[in-house]
Tab-separated table of C-alpha atoms in Angstrom:
chain	number	residue	atom	x	y	z
A	21	MET	CA	25.665	76.757	126.271
A	22	ASP	CA	25.897	75.221	122.825
A	23	LYS	CA	29.336	73.749	122.127
A	24	ALA	CA	28.918	74.696	118.453
A	25	LEU	CA	30.633	77.904	119.513
A	26	TYR	CA	33.861	76.017	120.157
A	27	ILE	CA	33.570	74.063	116.914
A	28	SER	CA	33.237	77.202	114.824
A	29	MET	CA	35.967	78.901	116.835
A	30	SER	CA	38.390	76.105	115.976
A	31	GLY	CA	37.254	76.312	112.356
A	32	ALA	CA	37.964	80.038	112.217
A	33	LYS	CA	41.331	79.585	113.905
A	34	GLN	CA	42.380	76.844	111.503
A	35	ASN	CA	41.247	79.006	108.592
A	36	MET	CA	43.627	81.699	109.749
A	37	LEU	CA	46.481	79.181	109.839
A	38	SER	CA	45.661	78.024	106.310
A	39	GLN	CA	45.560	81.658	105.290
A	40	GLN	CA	49.147	82.020	106.524
A	41	ALA	CA	50.256	79.050	104.415
A	42	HIS	CA	48.793	80.621	101.279
A	43	ALA	CA	50.142	84.055	102.183
A	44	ASN	CA	53.597	82.479	102.471
A	45	ASN	CA	53.249	80.861	99.057
A	46	LEU	CA	52.235	84.189	97.562
A	47	ALA	CA	55.040	86.047	99.322
A	48	ASN	CA	57.472	83.628	97.672
A	49	ALA	CA	55.954	83.941	94.213
A	50	ASN	CA	59.249	85.385	92.962
A	51	THR	CA	61.696	83.276	95.012
A	52	VAL	CA	64.006	81.236	92.796
A	53	GLY	CA	63.524	77.469	93.209
A	54	PHE	CA	60.725	77.857	95.771
A	55	LYS	CA	58.335	74.925	96.073
A	56	ARG	CA	54.872	75.742	97.297
A	57	ASP	CA	53.471	74.154	100.421
A	58	LEU	CA	50.230	72.305	100.077
A	59	GLU	CA	47.642	72.879	102.744
A	60	GLN	CA	44.588	70.890	103.605
A	61	ALA	CA	41.977	70.698	106.313
A	62	ARG	CA	41.083	67.456	108.003
A	63	SER	CA	38.196	66.634	110.294
A	64	MET	CA	39.236	65.698	113.793
A	65	PRO	CA	36.431	63.761	115.425
A	66	VAL	CA	36.889	64.313	119.136
A	67	PHE	CA	33.574	63.239	120.595
A	68	GLY	CA	32.571	63.701	124.161
A	69	ASP	CA	29.788	62.138	126.092
A	70	HIS	CA	27.024	63.293	123.806
A	71	PHE	CA	25.558	62.745	120.390
A	72	PRO	CA	28.559	62.513	118.010
A	73	THR	CA	27.731	65.134	115.423
A	74	ARG	CA	30.363	67.748	115.814
A	75	ALA	CA	33.892	67.206	114.538
A	76	TYR	CA	36.669	69.739	114.923
A	77	ALA	CA	38.679	70.898	111.903
A	78	MET	CA	42.442	70.810	111.654
A	79	SER	CA	44.758	72.423	109.108
A	80	GLU	CA	47.890	70.596	108.099
A	81	ARG	CA	50.656	70.687	105.564
A	82	PRO	CA	50.482	67.269	104.016
A	83	ALA	CA	53.374	67.823	101.633
A	84	THR	CA	55.297	70.213	99.459
A	85	ASP	CA	54.360	70.507	95.827
A	86	THR	CA	57.501	69.476	93.938
A	87	GLN	CA	56.153	70.321	90.519
A	88	MET	CA	58.630	72.141	88.314
A	89	GLY	CA	58.637	75.905	88.184
A	90	PRO	CA	59.059	77.917	84.994
A	91	MET	CA	62.530	78.195	83.453
A	92	ILE	CA	63.886	81.731	83.406
A	93	GLU	CA	66.776	82.551	81.138
A	94	THR	CA	69.524	84.632	82.718
A	95	GLY	CA	72.523	83.852	80.522
A	96	ARG	CA	74.843	83.830	83.561
A	97	SER	CA	77.185	80.844	83.430
A	98	LEU	CA	76.899	80.156	87.180
A	99	ASP	CA	73.087	80.031	87.148
A	100	VAL	CA	71.727	76.517	86.812
A	101	ALA	CA	68.268	74.981	86.787
A	102	VAL	CA	67.543	71.304	87.335
A	103	ARG	CA	65.778	69.763	84.381
A	104	GLY	CA	62.959	67.450	85.403
A	105	ASP	CA	63.119	65.699	88.755
A	106	GLY	CA	66.136	65.924	91.012
A	107	TRP	CA	67.803	68.093	93.625
A	108	ILE	CA	71.135	69.839	94.046
A	109	ALA	CA	73.029	68.856	97.192
A	110	VAL	CA	74.276	71.691	99.404
A	111	GLN	CA	75.839	71.769	102.840
A	112	ALA	CA	73.285	73.071	105.321
A	113	GLU	CA	74.277	75.149	108.317
A	114	ASP	CA	74.515	72.041	110.491
A	115	GLY	CA	77.119	70.598	108.099
A	116	GLN	CA	74.759	67.911	106.855
A	117	PRO	CA	73.672	67.627	103.225
A	118	ALA	CA	70.368	69.217	102.277
A	119	TYR	CA	68.739	69.644	98.905
A	120	THR	CA	67.566	72.634	96.916
A	121	ARG	CA	66.460	73.641	93.427
A	122	ASP	CA	67.897	77.154	93.772
A	123	GLY	CA	70.859	77.320	91.410
A	124	GLN	CA	72.170	80.886	91.773
A	125	PHE	CA	75.814	80.059	92.413
A	126	ASN	CA	78.774	82.229	93.291
A	127	ILE	CA	82.440	81.605	93.877
A	128	ASP	CA	83.575	83.049	97.199
A	129	ALA	CA	86.947	84.574	98.080
A	130	ASN	CA	88.361	81.123	98.902
A	131	GLY	CA	87.151	79.629	95.637
A	132	ILE	CA	84.308	77.642	97.195
A	133	LEU	CA	81.185	77.355	95.061
A	134	ARG	CA	78.267	78.641	97.111
A	135	THR	CA	74.586	79.296	96.622
A	136	ALA	CA	73.362	82.878	96.777
A	137	HIS	CA	72.473	82.190	100.429
A	138	GLY	CA	76.069	81.240	101.241
A	139	LEU	CA	75.683	77.458	101.480
A	140	ALA	CA	78.501	75.415	99.943
A	141	VAL	CA	77.477	73.321	96.945
A	142	LEU	CA	78.501	69.675	97.373
A	143	GLY	CA	80.545	67.848	94.767
A	144	ASN	CA	81.839	64.293	94.581
A	145	GLY	CA	83.770	64.670	97.810
A	146	GLY	CA	82.445	67.575	99.813
A	147	PRO	CA	82.305	71.283	98.960
A	148	ILE	CA	83.511	72.228	95.486
A	149	VAL	CA	86.632	74.371	95.287
A	150	VAL	CA	87.139	76.247	92.038
A	151	PRO	CA	90.737	77.320	91.341
A	152	PRO	CA	91.339	80.792	89.833
A	153	ALA	CA	89.880	80.578	86.363
A	154	ASP	CA	89.175	82.664	83.299
A	155	LYS	CA	86.008	80.803	82.569
A	156	VAL	CA	83.834	78.440	84.584
A	157	GLU	CA	81.312	76.283	82.783
A	158	ILE	CA	78.734	73.948	84.281
A	159	GLY	CA	77.803	71.088	81.994
A	160	GLY	CA	74.453	69.359	81.637
A	161	ASP	CA	75.488	66.543	83.979
A	162	GLY	CA	76.788	68.977	86.622
A	163	THR	CA	80.420	68.696	85.569
A	164	ILE	CA	82.321	71.892	86.303
A	165	SER	CA	85.072	72.659	83.835
A	166	ILE	CA	87.375	75.634	83.907
A	167	ILE	CA	89.950	77.364	81.799
A	168	PRO	CA	92.686	78.038	84.377
A	169	ALA	CA	93.678	81.683	84.763
A	170	GLY	CA	96.053	82.776	82.037
A	171	GLN	CA	95.787	79.585	79.992
A	172	GLY	CA	94.339	78.998	76.564
A	173	ALA	CA	91.100	77.265	75.708
A	174	GLU	CA	93.007	74.008	75.036
A	175	THR	CA	93.784	73.623	78.738
A	176	ILE	CA	90.135	73.242	79.722
A	177	ALA	CA	90.006	71.030	82.779
A	178	GLU	CA	87.306	69.186	84.619
A	179	ILE	CA	87.483	69.891	88.339
A	180	ASP	CA	84.455	68.376	90.021
A	181	ARG	CA	80.868	67.468	89.538
A	182	ILE	CA	77.889	68.932	91.363
A	183	GLN	CA	76.221	66.263	93.452
A	184	MET	CA	72.637	65.720	92.415
A	185	VAL	CA	70.096	63.280	93.732
A	186	LYS	CA	66.781	61.967	92.519
A	187	PRO	CA	64.960	60.360	95.430
A	188	ASP	CA	61.259	59.674	95.389
A	189	ASN	CA	59.882	63.136	96.142
A	190	LYS	CA	57.401	61.534	98.550
A	191	THR	CA	60.279	60.675	100.871
A	192	MET	CA	61.434	64.301	101.097
A	193	GLU	CA	60.159	67.058	103.319
A	194	LYS	CA	60.860	70.738	103.707
A	195	GLY	CA	62.855	71.654	106.771
A	196	LEU	CA	62.485	74.744	108.899
A	197	ASP	CA	65.121	76.536	106.781
A	198	GLY	CA	63.231	75.893	103.544
A	199	LEU	CA	65.699	73.225	102.340
A	200	MET	CA	64.544	69.723	101.479
A	201	ARG	CA	65.733	66.702	103.434
A	202	PRO	CA	64.763	63.037	103.569
A	203	LYS	CA	61.997	62.314	106.060
A	204	PRO	CA	63.044	60.835	109.403
A	205	GLY	CA	63.875	57.178	109.020
A	206	VAL	CA	64.669	57.522	105.302
A	207	ASP	CA	68.311	57.148	104.221
A	208	GLN	CA	70.199	60.013	102.595
A	209	PRO	CA	69.637	59.781	98.845
A	210	VAL	CA	72.590	58.592	96.765
A	211	PRO	CA	74.002	60.676	93.886
A	212	ASP	CA	72.173	60.000	90.673
A	213	ALA	CA	73.861	60.429	87.292
A	214	THR	CA	70.602	60.807	85.397
A	215	VAL	CA	69.763	64.266	86.765
A	216	THR	CA	70.566	66.999	84.261
A	217	LEU	CA	71.179	70.707	84.668
A	218	GLU	CA	70.625	73.590	82.340
A	219	SER	CA	73.263	76.288	82.644
A	220	GLY	CA	72.262	79.923	82.127
A	221	PHE	CA	68.763	79.291	83.436
A	222	LEU	CA	67.039	79.558	86.806
A	223	GLU	CA	63.930	77.789	87.951
A	224	GLY	CA	61.214	80.189	89.071
A	225	SER	CA	58.881	79.612	91.986
A	226	ASN	CA	56.174	77.011	91.282
A	227	VAL	CA	53.529	79.031	93.110
A	228	ASN	CA	50.386	79.373	91.042
A	229	VAL	CA	49.382	82.894	92.027
A	230	VAL	CA	45.834	82.675	90.704
A	231	ASP	CA	45.251	79.458	92.612
A	232	ALA	CA	46.793	80.853	95.802
A	233	LEU	CA	44.788	84.063	95.618
A	234	THR	CA	41.549	82.177	94.988
A	235	GLN	CA	42.288	80.014	98.027
A	236	VAL	CA	42.916	83.113	100.107
A	237	MET	CA	39.546	84.528	99.108
A	238	SER	CA	37.642	81.297	99.635
A	239	LEU	CA	39.259	80.896	103.068
A	240	SER	CA	38.235	84.428	103.910
A	241	ARG	CA	34.591	83.652	103.057
A	242	GLN	CA	34.761	80.400	105.007
A	243	TYR	CA	36.043	82.378	107.944
A	244	GLU	CA	33.073	84.720	107.720
A	245	LEU	CA	30.763	81.714	107.792
A	246	GLN	CA	32.451	80.426	110.952
A	247	VAL	CA	32.009	83.830	112.557
A	248	LYS	CA	28.375	83.769	111.514
A	249	VAL	CA	27.923	80.419	113.298
A	250	MET	CA	29.619	81.874	116.394
A	251	ARG	CA	27.178	84.742	116.274
A	252	SER	CA	24.194	82.422	115.875
A	253	ALA	CA	25.421	80.362	118.814
A	254	ASP	CA	25.700	83.572	120.811
A	255	GLU	CA	22.205	84.654	119.823
A	256	ASN	CA	20.841	81.241	120.746
A	257	SER	CA	22.350	81.383	124.191
A	258	GLN	CA	21.135	84.973	124.632
A	259	ALA	CA	17.599	83.845	123.778
A	260	ALA	CA	17.920	80.970	126.214
A	261	ALA	CA	19.138	83.310	128.939
A	262	ARG	CA	16.212	85.668	128.299
A	263	LEU	CA	13.704	82.851	128.542
A	264	LEU	CA	15.183	81.718	131.822
A	265	GLN	CA	15.131	85.274	133.229
A	266	ASN	CA	11.406	85.660	132.521
A	267	SER	CA	10.404	82.516	134.326
B	10	MET	CA	46.720	89.167	115.326
B	11	HIS	CA	46.475	87.553	111.955
B	12	ALA	CA	49.784	85.918	110.961
B	13	ALA	CA	48.989	86.193	107.245
B	14	LEU	CA	49.187	89.973	107.664
B	15	TRP	CA	52.839	89.773	108.681
B	16	VAL	CA	53.662	87.160	106.076
B	17	SER	CA	52.298	89.222	103.215
B	18	LYS	CA	53.952	92.285	104.695
B	19	THR	CA	57.329	90.547	104.208
B	20	GLY	CA	56.220	89.845	100.636
B	21	LEU	CA	55.414	93.499	100.086
B	22	SER	CA	58.701	94.772	101.452
B	23	ALA	CA	60.720	92.184	99.498
B	24	GLN	CA	58.997	93.150	96.237
B	25	ASP	CA	59.627	96.771	97.159
B	26	LYS	CA	63.355	96.103	97.466
B	27	ALA	CA	63.347	94.157	94.210
B	28	LEU	CA	61.725	97.109	92.477
B	29	THR	CA	64.389	99.432	93.896
B	30	THR	CA	67.061	97.177	92.400
B	31	ILE	CA	65.293	97.082	89.052
B	32	SER	CA	64.800	100.835	88.940
B	33	ASN	CA	68.458	101.403	89.838
B	34	ASN	CA	69.474	99.114	86.969
B	35	LEU	CA	67.182	100.967	84.587
B	36	ALA	CA	68.413	104.337	85.811
B	37	ASN	CA	71.965	103.234	84.983
B	38	VAL	CA	71.196	101.842	81.564
B	39	ASN	CA	73.499	104.437	80.000
B	40	THR	CA	76.179	104.477	82.702
B	41	THR	CA	79.574	103.475	81.356
B	42	GLY	CA	80.912	100.289	82.903
B	43	PHE	CA	77.825	99.764	85.091
B	44	LYS	CA	77.089	96.198	86.191
B	45	ARG	CA	73.522	95.188	86.907
B	46	ASP	CA	72.260	93.927	90.278
B	47	ARG	CA	69.844	91.131	90.884
B	48	ALA	CA	67.794	90.792	94.062
B	49	VAL	CA	68.070	87.345	95.646
B	50	PHE	CA	64.986	86.145	97.526
B	51	GLU	CA	64.950	83.616	100.305
B	52	ASP	CA	62.027	82.050	102.134
B	53	LEU	CA	62.031	82.765	105.854
B	54	LEU	CA	62.033	80.188	108.597
B	55	TYR	CA	59.162	77.798	109.010
B	56	GLN	CA	57.273	77.493	112.285
B	57	THR	CA	56.165	74.104	113.442
B	58	GLN	CA	52.625	74.237	114.730
B	59	ARG	CA	52.265	70.478	114.860
B	60	GLN	CA	55.278	68.216	114.566
B	61	PRO	CA	55.047	65.725	111.699
B	62	GLY	CA	55.750	62.257	113.003
B	63	GLY	CA	54.617	63.144	116.490
B	64	LEU	CA	53.099	60.191	118.251
B	65	THR	CA	49.328	60.204	118.515
B	66	SER	CA	49.446	57.011	120.517
B	67	GLN	CA	52.094	54.455	121.325
B	68	ASN	CA	51.754	52.880	117.900
B	69	THR	CA	50.425	55.619	115.656
B	70	GLU	CA	51.930	58.886	114.546
B	71	LEU	CA	50.781	62.045	112.794
B	72	PRO	CA	51.360	61.480	109.075
B	73	SER	CA	51.887	65.142	108.421
B	74	GLY	CA	52.241	68.111	110.679
B	75	LEU	CA	51.572	71.746	110.214
B	76	GLN	CA	54.592	73.834	109.375
B	77	LEU	CA	53.871	77.378	108.349
B	78	GLY	CA	56.252	79.600	106.491
B	79	THR	CA	56.773	83.109	107.777
B	80	GLY	CA	57.359	84.880	104.491
B	81	VAL	CA	60.194	86.026	102.301
B	82	ARG	CA	63.127	88.395	102.411
B	83	VAL	CA	65.730	89.774	100.087
B	84	VAL	CA	68.911	88.090	101.255
B	85	GLY	CA	71.132	90.276	99.103
B	86	THR	CA	71.801	91.746	95.742
B	87	GLN	CA	74.100	89.986	93.351
B	88	LYS	CA	76.195	92.013	90.913
B	89	GLU	CA	76.469	90.426	87.528
B	90	PHE	CA	79.870	91.007	86.013
B	91	THR	CA	79.055	90.048	82.481
B	92	GLN	CA	80.712	92.054	79.735
B	93	GLY	CA	78.866	95.134	78.529
B	94	ASN	CA	78.843	96.064	74.861
B	95	LEU	CA	81.905	97.865	73.572
B	96	GLN	CA	81.140	101.100	71.792
B	97	VAL	CA	83.551	102.946	69.564
B	98	SER	CA	84.047	106.510	70.763
B	99	GLU	CA	87.254	107.479	68.893
B	100	GLN	CA	88.494	109.356	71.947
B	101	PRO	CA	92.174	108.562	72.600
B	102	LEU	CA	91.678	108.421	76.382
B	103	ASP	CA	88.604	106.194	76.318
B	104	ILE	CA	89.719	102.705	77.270
B	105	ALA	CA	87.485	99.661	77.608
B	106	VAL	CA	88.456	96.393	79.240
B	107	SER	CA	87.538	93.481	77.008
B	108	GLY	CA	87.471	90.546	79.422
B	109	ARG	CA	88.177	90.391	83.126
B	110	GLY	CA	89.836	93.085	85.188
B	111	PHE	CA	89.397	96.522	86.689
B	112	PHE	CA	91.301	99.781	86.433
B	113	GLN	CA	92.843	100.981	89.685
B	114	VAL	CA	91.970	104.474	90.800
B	115	LEU	CA	93.743	106.394	93.551
B	116	MET	CA	91.267	107.909	95.970
B	117	PRO	CA	91.874	111.258	97.740
B	118	ASP	CA	92.468	109.371	101.030
B	119	GLY	CA	95.259	107.331	99.454
B	120	SER	CA	93.292	104.101	99.159
B	121	ILE	CA	92.687	102.257	95.908
B	122	SER	CA	89.300	101.762	94.258
B	123	TYR	CA	88.475	99.736	91.201
B	124	THR	CA	86.395	100.622	88.171
B	125	ARG	CA	85.356	99.347	84.762
B	126	ASP	CA	84.590	102.870	83.584
B	127	GLY	CA	87.403	103.764	81.205
B	128	GLN	CA	86.452	107.298	80.243
B	129	PHE	CA	89.630	109.085	81.232
B	130	HIS	CA	90.590	112.748	80.998
B	131	LEU	CA	93.639	114.887	81.566
B	132	ASN	CA	93.880	117.257	84.493
B	133	SER	CA	95.757	120.541	84.514
B	134	GLU	CA	99.050	118.734	85.209
B	135	GLY	CA	98.657	116.324	82.315
B	136	VAL	CA	97.808	113.376	84.590
B	137	VAL	CA	95.281	110.804	83.363
B	138	VAL	CA	92.274	110.990	85.720
B	139	THR	CA	88.734	109.635	85.856
B	140	ALA	CA	85.708	111.824	85.210
B	141	SER	CA	85.664	112.644	88.942
B	142	GLY	CA	89.309	113.682	88.882
B	143	ASN	CA	90.886	110.696	90.616
B	144	PRO	CA	94.210	109.662	89.032
B	145	LEU	CA	94.660	106.283	87.409
B	146	GLU	CA	97.102	104.043	89.277
B	147	PRO	CA	99.941	103.557	88.272
B	148	GLN	CA	99.948	107.202	87.293
B	149	ILE	CA	100.297	108.181	83.626
B	150	GLN	CA	101.511	111.704	82.931
B	151	LEU	CA	101.671	113.389	79.539
B	152	GLN	CA	104.024	116.166	78.567
B	153	ASP	CA	102.715	119.575	77.498
B	154	SER	CA	103.487	119.193	73.820
B	155	THR	CA	102.109	115.683	73.331
B	156	THR	CA	100.440	115.352	69.959
B	157	SER	CA	99.091	111.820	70.159
B	158	VAL	CA	98.695	109.000	72.656
B	159	THR	CA	98.490	105.332	71.803
B	160	ILE	CA	97.404	102.667	74.250
B	161	GLY	CA	98.147	99.093	73.340
B	162	LYS	CA	96.084	95.993	74.104
B	163	ASP	CA	98.653	95.149	76.779
B	164	GLY	CA	98.267	98.546	78.452
B	165	THR	CA	101.461	100.105	77.105
B	166	VAL	CA	101.032	103.868	76.758
B	167	THR	CA	103.175	105.612	74.152
B	168	ALA	CA	103.109	109.304	73.332
B	169	THR	CA	104.445	111.346	70.458
B	170	VAL	CA	105.762	114.746	71.406
B	171	ALA	CA	105.742	117.670	68.955
B	172	GLY	CA	108.972	117.889	67.011
B	173	GLN	CA	109.989	114.255	67.623
B	174	THR	CA	109.453	111.367	65.285
B	175	THR	CA	109.668	108.328	67.570
B	176	PRO	CA	106.950	107.726	70.118
B	177	VAL	CA	108.120	107.360	73.710
B	178	ASN	CA	106.839	104.835	76.227
B	179	ILE	CA	105.422	106.852	79.107
B	180	GLY	CA	103.918	104.126	81.254
B	181	ASN	CA	101.832	100.991	81.508
B	182	ILE	CA	98.222	100.587	82.507
B	183	THR	CA	97.725	97.535	84.700
B	184	LEU	CA	94.521	95.716	85.488
B	185	THR	CA	93.376	94.095	88.728
B	186	ASP	CA	91.208	91.036	89.064
B	187	PHE	CA	89.401	89.361	91.958
B	188	ILE	CA	88.441	85.738	92.415
B	189	ASN	CA	84.902	86.820	93.298
B	190	PRO	CA	84.123	90.203	91.720
B	191	ALA	CA	80.496	89.823	92.898
B	192	GLY	CA	81.834	90.314	96.446
B	193	LEU	CA	83.136	93.826	95.713
B	194	GLU	CA	81.474	96.713	97.471
B	195	SER	CA	79.912	99.329	95.217
B	196	ILE	CA	80.647	102.784	96.545
B	197	GLY	CA	78.999	104.771	93.782
B	198	ASN	CA	80.726	106.891	91.126
B	199	ASN	CA	81.255	103.634	89.186
B	200	LEU	CA	83.804	102.587	91.796
B	201	PHE	CA	84.229	99.366	93.744
B	202	LYS	CA	86.134	98.591	96.935
B	203	GLU	CA	87.841	95.377	97.929
B	204	THR	CA	86.087	93.369	100.675
B	205	GLY	CA	86.719	90.127	102.507
B	206	ALA	CA	84.258	88.434	100.167
B	207	SER	CA	85.938	89.554	96.952
B	208	GLY	CA	89.345	88.171	97.848
B	209	ALA	CA	92.650	89.991	97.516
B	210	PRO	CA	93.331	92.030	94.368
B	211	VAL	CA	95.592	90.388	91.779
B	212	GLU	CA	97.419	92.840	89.541
B	213	GLY	CA	98.535	91.955	86.057
B	214	THR	CA	99.252	92.980	82.506
B	215	PRO	CA	96.230	93.406	80.230
B	216	GLY	CA	95.867	90.612	77.695
B	217	LEU	CA	98.039	88.186	79.681
B	218	ASP	CA	97.268	85.620	82.407
B	219	GLY	CA	93.530	85.795	81.925
B	220	PHE	CA	93.244	89.563	82.158
B	221	GLY	CA	91.149	91.348	79.573
B	222	SER	CA	92.817	93.528	77.000
B	223	THR	CA	92.660	97.324	77.041
B	224	GLU	CA	90.929	98.687	73.966
B	225	GLN	CA	91.712	102.293	73.131
B	226	GLY	CA	88.980	104.494	71.678
B	227	MET	CA	86.192	102.353	73.087
B	228	ILE	CA	83.928	102.474	76.109
B	229	GLU	CA	82.112	99.611	77.793
B	230	SER	CA	78.416	100.335	78.063
B	231	SER	CA	76.187	99.198	80.907
B	232	ASN	CA	75.259	95.486	80.893
B	233	VAL	CA	71.631	96.222	81.786
B	234	GLU	CA	69.150	94.492	79.479
B	235	VAL	CA	66.192	96.824	79.218
B	236	VAL	CA	63.710	94.139	78.147
B	237	GLU	CA	64.736	91.849	80.991
B	238	GLU	CA	64.376	94.646	83.530
B	239	LEU	CA	60.951	95.627	82.260
B	240	VAL	CA	59.759	92.021	82.432
B	241	ASN	CA	61.130	91.774	85.986
B	242	MET	CA	59.302	94.981	86.783
B	243	ILE	CA	55.999	93.522	85.602
B	244	THR	CA	56.368	90.301	87.622
B	245	THR	CA	57.425	92.285	90.679
B	246	GLN	CA	54.448	94.594	90.387
B	247	ARG	CA	52.005	91.697	90.058
B	248	ALA	CA	53.528	89.877	93.028
B	249	TYR	CA	53.211	93.110	94.992
B	250	GLU	CA	49.539	93.418	94.092
B	251	MET	CA	48.826	89.817	95.089
B	252	ASN	CA	50.484	90.344	98.468
B	253	SER	CA	48.596	93.544	99.118
B	254	LYS	CA	45.404	91.675	98.259
B	255	VAL	CA	46.242	89.174	101.021
B	256	VAL	CA	46.820	92.048	103.445
B	257	SER	CA	43.420	93.518	102.669
B	258	THR	CA	41.774	90.077	102.881
B	259	ALA	CA	43.361	89.386	106.267
B	260	ASP	CA	42.330	92.830	107.377
B	261	SER	CA	38.725	92.325	106.297
B	262	MET	CA	38.663	89.014	108.195
B	263	LEU	CA	39.682	90.809	111.363
B	264	GLN	CA	37.255	93.600	110.654
B	265	TYR	CA	34.476	91.092	110.115
B	266	ILE	CA	35.039	89.329	113.412
B	267	SER	CA	35.245	92.545	115.393
B	268	SER	CA	32.055	93.931	113.913
B	269	ASN	CA	30.083	90.669	114.121
B	270	LEU	CA	30.942	89.175	117.473
């Protein structure tokens, strides 16, 4: 039997995996701070003891697209968007720092500044604790200033500064929880004072829906072609079987 | 089956929930003291199909793996406690809070709920109650022959009784604040309940210690921005359409293979 059947089978299977990657990007088209995953196919030449013509295909996620998403104005003082490159440091569930662009913050019952997903936002020395305040403002450099409860505007006090980093985006990768971390073997990035925030804004998802949908359609057609090859391979082997029966 | 089907299904149901939130905000655009909700999306876990950095030989490793996302979900709704517009109503028992703080309302079961809706009425006993008949706490009671009621910015309630010249202090309205109002539980009827996430209630005098002042003859309108909601509705609808397109594409792929092989 012709091994082309296996080649096209792997092609169809990898197409389905790529389809999932694009479906995930599209599903997150409205997720704040989401960075789309890139997807590519690579040829995997695994040649056996025959004429080396047939290479398998393999889908992979080479990187995450860190391009900026659109800025959405919300007017809420605890919503922040990172301007340009840079990441906001949060405490992941394992207690280690991880990085995100999602700036929908809240103050919990204990005064800890948390993201909308409940992760503590890191400041100069660990999670940021906001004392009871009439007004909380986040400055362009991440400085959090408050007017303490019951005090006048002249008592405005600086309490902490949101930790932000600006590593080379090539050294970062998306973890299984969707947060960004340095790749294995790369040191934790150090706080960088040049990253700026915009308060009252959120960064939308950077998924290009037209692009993603076009990819979905082209993958679907590619898939049909693979199935067509499978069918041809089947027909070929049927013809061969018929010929052998007649003899 | 096709994983993209399930992934775009999560997209569809998340957009569905977002639309519910938006339509609830729009439905309450004229509700006194209503605070808008915002749906918060989160990407779901990623599955590792091929581990990046896995060794392909003793000296070489995979430069990039294959990690596939499994979709999106709405992790919660976030109440936005920004101030609504204050409208003049000229009604003596309409009180708006300008700033932080909630009125306390005594529930029939004896517990306390909190509200920003300051449209109060009198019941048959002269007690100040909400539109649903729950008394304000601490209770304010007016005498039968009261001709006028004045509520100060600090919550002091004075009443003039027919035949008397000097107004009499008949009680004080207090306000309650929470460190994290977004953690309050909405129970409908414009009421909120304390939760572990909101923190303990802190009671205080209006206008002092960071509490908002009580403004008589005014009501606080809903803080829903109609334009913003309509724009959100459009983006949600388009995202929904895109996801349903992926579902139908994934479906036609499966259909194609089952009819052609």
